[in-house]
């Protein structure tokens, strides 16, 4: 297949004939409308019309012809100035190759017509093809595989577009403005040169003596030199400057560029010896602006940090951490970076949260990159959405980095599969502590469900009591449980339901207590608490490991990374490794 000539056409006012009414026809019509063309759809009565295409037809944006395709459709609906011949034909019927072949022959081989035609899934019948395009203002990037793989073209287009700075089309628009203004300035300067010469000649009879500039040679070379200097500078920045620098050019910069290189008359040349845009100025603009990052640190082990969160730890200039973020993760923070740990304790949670938000806002106002480091995942009972909204309302839209949630990873490290075929087909993540410390309503018993309770061990007695309480028939009934806890409808969970308490998951001092709802409260009271921890309830707790008939068993230590010493060593190598990693990030300029 010969190499195709890629061109960009001005299609404003053109008539595009689309034969078919499926989703591809809708896409073709949308593209025609986008470029200012007038699409006409050939779709007979009774033909199924794509819903979005129908909306455009009903709104009057697209004409529909309800008769089947006729030969004279090609010469009836076009523009008057070209004898009513349509400008392009798109056949999107799919599977009706005979009609595509006929239209191709009639459109392209008829000497009087020579209409460009595109037939769906038939490259050999197409006289033109539509590339996969990325559009950003005046910037358009088109990728084609010449009909060999449209999905691949789409992927390549996405990959290329992702490498461009955000809103790069605006920079292209500004550079185009500079170029246009240079042309306009050249024309004015040239006119001024001619006017200056004419005035000098006319004034000669009116003055008693000759001016000092009388014998000065006024030539086109002065004007050409100024023009060359401007164009050369513009070409150089387009060719050599990093795209992120170009993307930082503003409207004010355009004015300075043109003012710096303005030459009104050759006798008063520009003395500018420095470029109107200092690279260091644009470099400063390209530097990271004040921003807030909400990041999850995972269940505990530094090995389970995402690369993005690890990089954020190394590059943030202020870090605000939750109280339960393990010390092994805090040890990764460079010594130069200020760290504030939430001072949360019973009765002070709201005040501590407010303090963190205030500290974060003050740091942002002082130009810092603030990392709000949370345990687990910021959106799984981490108040991440509240903090996102709080900072966004104050003009700082947070970047949110996910973390491995302990709700799923902690059971895994305790050899509890959250789902297991034939045992558990669903997972429910709950909190054991509602707003302002209020106990939430317990989930109703489901034999095939695994329930994970976060922030629950400090009130495990109340929680288990509500779970095993009978599920009452009437939503209005209430049952008293304990002295001061009232719950509407208990969970109805059997007391022999297996459960597991998992504490400090993935840390070296991890502990797992395996029991049942009948004895788990007694077990926690006997063994003590080792926060952070969670409670897993359901038959899945005994799929891989059981209790051997005991009321409860305790398993100490974490062995999940055995055989991965090289990975553990990377994140547990102390300050030297931490500083080396930070230095590598700084050298790369990563954020």
Short mmCIF file of C-alpha atoms in Angstrom, two decimals, residues 190-435:
data_model
loop_
_atom_site.label_atom_id
_atom_site.label_comp_id
_atom_site.label_asym_id
_atom_site.label_seq_id
_atom_site.Cartn_x
_atom_site.Cartn_y
_atom_site.Cartn_z
CA UNK A 190 8.28 48.67 6.19
CA UNK A 191 5.61 51.33 5.69
CA UNK A 192 7.28 53.58 8.24
CA UNK A 193 10.57 53.22 6.39
CA UNK A 194 8.97 54.40 3.16
CA UNK A 195 7.19 57.27 4.93
CA UNK A 196 10.40 58.35 6.65
CA UNK A 197 12.23 58.52 3.34
CA UNK A 198 9.47 60.52 1.70
CA UNK A 199 9.31 63.05 4.57
CA UNK A 200 13.07 63.51 4.52
CA UNK A 201 12.96 64.32 0.82
CA UNK A 202 10.05 66.75 1.18
CA UNK A 203 11.64 68.64 4.09
CA UNK A 204 14.83 69.35 2.22
CA UNK A 205 13.66 72.69 0.65
CA UNK A 206 12.27 74.03 3.91
CA UNK A 207 15.36 73.84 6.14
CA UNK A 208 18.35 76.20 5.99
CA UNK A 209 20.92 73.47 6.54
CA UNK A 210 21.17 69.76 6.08
CA UNK A 211 20.44 67.48 9.04
CA UNK A 212 23.22 65.22 10.33
CA UNK A 213 21.30 62.25 9.03
CA UNK A 214 21.09 63.63 5.53
CA UNK A 215 23.80 61.40 4.13
CA UNK A 216 22.79 58.34 6.22
CA UNK A 217 22.06 55.36 4.03
CA UNK A 218 18.54 54.10 4.57
CA UNK A 219 18.19 50.63 3.17
CA UNK A 220 15.96 47.64 3.26
CA UNK A 221 18.71 45.72 5.08
CA UNK A 222 17.90 47.46 8.39
CA UNK A 223 14.31 46.37 8.18
CA UNK A 224 15.30 42.87 7.05
CA UNK A 225 17.74 42.50 9.95
CA UNK A 226 15.05 43.33 12.50
CA UNK A 227 12.64 40.95 10.84
CA UNK A 228 15.22 38.17 10.70
CA UNK A 229 16.09 38.65 14.37
CA UNK A 230 12.46 38.34 15.44
CA UNK A 231 11.69 35.31 13.30
CA UNK A 232 14.95 33.60 14.28
CA UNK A 233 14.20 34.05 17.98
CA UNK A 234 10.69 32.67 17.57
CA UNK A 235 12.01 29.70 15.61
CA UNK A 236 14.61 28.97 18.25
CA UNK A 237 12.20 28.87 21.16
CA UNK A 238 9.84 26.62 19.19
CA UNK A 239 12.68 24.28 18.28
CA UNK A 240 14.77 24.11 21.43
CA UNK A 241 12.78 25.11 24.47
CA UNK A 242 11.23 22.31 26.55
CA UNK A 243 7.50 22.07 26.00
CA UNK A 244 6.76 22.77 29.66
CA UNK A 245 8.52 26.13 29.28
CA UNK A 246 6.54 26.97 26.19
CA UNK A 247 3.36 26.02 28.03
CA UNK A 248 4.10 28.68 30.67
CA UNK A 249 4.10 31.62 28.23
CA UNK A 250 1.39 34.17 29.05
CA UNK A 251 -0.38 36.99 27.20
CA UNK A 252 1.83 39.50 29.00
CA UNK A 253 4.89 37.73 27.59
CA UNK A 254 3.57 38.22 24.07
CA UNK A 255 3.45 41.97 24.60
CA UNK A 256 6.99 42.07 25.99
CA UNK A 257 8.35 40.04 23.09
CA UNK A 258 6.85 42.33 20.51
CA UNK A 259 7.79 45.50 22.37
CA UNK A 260 11.38 44.33 22.75
CA UNK A 261 11.77 43.70 19.02
CA UNK A 262 9.85 46.71 17.69
CA UNK A 263 11.75 48.85 15.18
CA UNK A 264 9.87 51.95 14.07
CA UNK A 265 12.51 53.46 11.81
CA UNK A 266 15.99 52.26 10.95
CA UNK A 267 17.61 55.34 12.51
CA UNK A 268 16.40 54.18 15.94
CA UNK A 269 17.27 50.50 16.11
CA UNK A 270 16.36 48.35 19.07
CA UNK A 271 19.11 48.15 21.67
CA UNK A 272 17.74 45.10 23.39
CA UNK A 273 20.63 42.78 24.10
CA UNK A 274 18.74 40.24 26.16
CA UNK A 275 15.80 38.12 25.10
CA UNK A 276 12.38 39.43 26.19
CA UNK A 277 11.67 36.15 27.96
CA UNK A 278 14.30 35.11 30.45
CA UNK A 279 14.54 31.32 30.57
CA UNK A 280 14.95 31.45 34.33
CA UNK A 281 11.63 33.26 34.58
CA UNK A 282 9.82 30.54 32.68
CA UNK A 283 11.71 27.89 34.63
CA UNK A 284 10.45 29.47 37.83
CA UNK A 285 6.89 29.37 36.52
CA UNK A 286 7.29 25.70 35.65
CA UNK A 287 8.28 24.90 39.22
CA UNK A 288 5.63 23.12 41.30
CA UNK A 289 3.06 25.46 42.75
CA UNK A 290 1.76 25.12 46.31
CA UNK A 291 -0.26 21.93 46.48
CA UNK A 292 -1.76 19.43 48.86
CA UNK A 293 -1.40 15.68 48.46
CA UNK A 294 -3.69 13.22 50.23
CA UNK A 295 -1.86 9.88 50.29
CA UNK A 296 -2.47 6.48 51.80
CA UNK A 297 0.50 4.76 53.45
CA UNK A 298 -0.96 1.26 53.32
CA UNK A 299 -1.47 -1.15 56.21
CA UNK A 300 1.91 -0.66 57.87
CA UNK A 301 4.98 -2.00 56.10
CA UNK A 302 6.98 0.46 53.98
CA UNK A 303 7.20 -2.27 51.37
CA UNK A 304 3.50 -1.77 50.68
CA UNK A 305 3.77 1.93 49.88
CA UNK A 306 2.91 2.83 46.31
CA UNK A 307 5.75 4.35 44.32
CA UNK A 308 3.75 7.58 44.03
CA UNK A 309 3.34 7.89 47.81
CA UNK A 310 6.98 7.03 48.41
CA UNK A 311 8.01 9.76 45.99
CA UNK A 312 5.63 12.20 47.67
CA UNK A 313 7.24 11.42 51.06
CA UNK A 314 10.68 12.21 49.65
CA UNK A 315 9.71 15.43 47.88
CA UNK A 316 7.10 17.06 50.14
CA UNK A 317 8.23 20.14 52.05
CA UNK A 318 5.73 19.69 54.89
CA UNK A 319 4.20 16.39 56.06
CA UNK A 320 1.10 16.03 58.25
CA UNK A 321 0.72 12.42 59.35
CA UNK A 322 -1.99 10.45 61.10
CA UNK A 323 -1.24 9.20 64.57
CA UNK A 324 -1.29 5.54 63.52
CA UNK A 325 1.14 5.78 60.60
CA UNK A 326 3.87 3.31 61.63
CA UNK A 327 7.35 4.54 62.57
CA UNK A 328 8.91 2.46 59.77
CA UNK A 329 7.13 4.69 57.25
CA UNK A 330 7.87 7.88 59.15
CA UNK A 331 11.56 6.89 59.08
CA UNK A 332 11.50 7.37 55.29
CA UNK A 333 10.82 11.09 55.72
CA UNK A 334 13.97 13.15 55.00
CA UNK A 335 15.37 14.77 58.15
CA UNK A 336 15.04 18.23 56.62
CA UNK A 337 11.25 17.88 56.14
CA UNK A 338 9.02 19.24 58.92
CA UNK A 339 6.68 16.55 60.30
CA UNK A 340 3.57 17.04 62.38
CA UNK A 341 1.76 14.01 63.78
CA UNK A 342 -1.93 14.31 64.60
CA UNK A 343 -2.56 14.68 68.31
CA UNK A 344 -5.70 12.60 68.31
CA UNK A 345 -6.95 10.92 71.47
CA UNK A 346 -10.44 10.16 72.80
CA UNK A 347 -12.37 13.39 73.06
CA UNK A 348 -9.87 15.40 71.01
CA UNK A 349 -10.37 13.96 67.53
CA UNK A 350 -12.20 16.96 66.06
CA UNK A 351 -9.78 19.50 67.55
CA UNK A 352 -6.80 17.54 66.25
CA UNK A 353 -8.35 17.28 62.80
CA UNK A 354 -9.00 21.01 62.73
CA UNK A 355 -5.40 21.65 63.75
CA UNK A 356 -4.10 19.54 60.86
CA UNK A 357 -6.26 21.35 58.35
CA UNK A 358 -5.13 24.74 59.63
CA UNK A 359 -1.46 23.74 59.52
CA UNK A 360 -1.92 22.44 55.99
CA UNK A 361 -3.57 25.63 54.80
CA UNK A 362 -0.87 27.83 56.35
CA UNK A 363 1.85 25.76 54.67
CA UNK A 364 0.11 26.02 51.30
CA UNK A 365 -0.18 29.77 51.66
CA UNK A 366 3.58 29.85 52.24
CA UNK A 367 4.23 27.98 48.98
CA UNK A 368 4.83 24.48 50.34
CA UNK A 369 4.04 21.07 48.93
CA UNK A 370 2.01 19.53 51.75
CA UNK A 371 1.67 15.77 52.14
CA UNK A 372 -1.28 14.65 54.24
CA UNK A 373 -0.15 11.12 55.05
CA UNK A 374 -2.87 8.71 56.09
CA UNK A 375 -2.93 5.08 57.05
CA UNK A 376 -4.42 2.60 54.58
CA UNK A 377 -6.34 4.32 51.79
CA UNK A 378 -7.41 7.97 52.21
CA UNK A 379 -10.96 7.28 51.02
CA UNK A 380 -11.62 4.21 53.20
CA UNK A 381 -12.69 5.71 56.53
CA UNK A 382 -9.83 8.19 56.30
CA UNK A 383 -11.88 11.42 56.02
CA UNK A 384 -10.19 11.90 52.68
CA UNK A 385 -13.28 13.22 50.92
CA UNK A 386 -13.89 15.76 53.70
CA UNK A 387 -10.32 17.04 53.49
CA UNK A 388 -10.49 17.14 49.69
CA UNK A 389 -13.59 19.34 49.83
CA UNK A 390 -12.13 21.52 52.61
CA UNK A 391 -8.95 22.35 50.72
CA UNK A 392 -10.70 22.72 47.37
CA UNK A 393 -13.09 25.29 48.85
CA UNK A 394 -10.03 27.31 49.82
CA UNK A 395 -8.51 27.24 46.36
CA UNK A 396 -6.21 24.21 46.61
CA UNK A 397 -7.41 21.13 44.74
CA UNK A 398 -5.74 18.10 46.33
CA UNK A 399 -3.95 15.32 44.52
CA UNK A 400 -5.17 11.98 45.91
CA UNK A 401 -2.86 8.96 45.94
CA UNK A 402 -4.41 5.60 46.78
CA UNK A 403 -3.05 3.27 49.42
CA UNK A 404 -3.43 -0.45 50.02
CA UNK A 405 -6.32 -0.57 52.43
CA UNK A 406 -5.93 -2.68 55.54
CA UNK A 407 -9.54 -3.77 55.09
CA UNK A 408 -8.37 -6.18 52.39
CA UNK A 409 -4.63 -6.59 53.01
CA UNK A 410 -4.79 -7.28 56.75
CA UNK A 411 -7.06 -10.35 56.31
CA UNK A 412 -4.70 -11.52 53.58
CA UNK A 413 -1.67 -11.35 55.90
CA UNK A 414 -3.71 -13.24 58.50
CA UNK A 415 -4.40 -16.03 55.97
CA UNK A 416 -8.05 -14.99 55.70
CA UNK A 417 -9.27 -14.79 52.08
CA UNK A 418 -11.90 -12.08 51.85
CA UNK A 419 -13.72 -14.17 49.25
CA UNK A 420 -13.52 -17.91 48.68
CA UNK A 421 -15.57 -19.94 46.24
CA UNK A 422 -18.35 -21.81 47.98
CA UNK A 423 -17.75 -19.97 51.26
CA UNK A 424 -17.86 -16.20 50.77
CA UNK A 425 -18.99 -14.39 47.63
CA UNK A 426 -19.16 -10.84 48.98
CA UNK A 427 -17.20 -8.48 51.22
CA UNK A 428 -18.58 -5.70 53.40
CA UNK A 429 -16.32 -3.03 54.91
CA UNK A 430 -17.80 -1.30 57.96
CA UNK A 431 -16.70 1.12 60.62
CA UNK A 432 -17.01 0.23 64.28
CA UNK A 433 -17.20 3.90 65.23
CA UNK A 434 -19.64 6.32 63.63
CA UNK A 435 -19.65 10.12 63.72
#
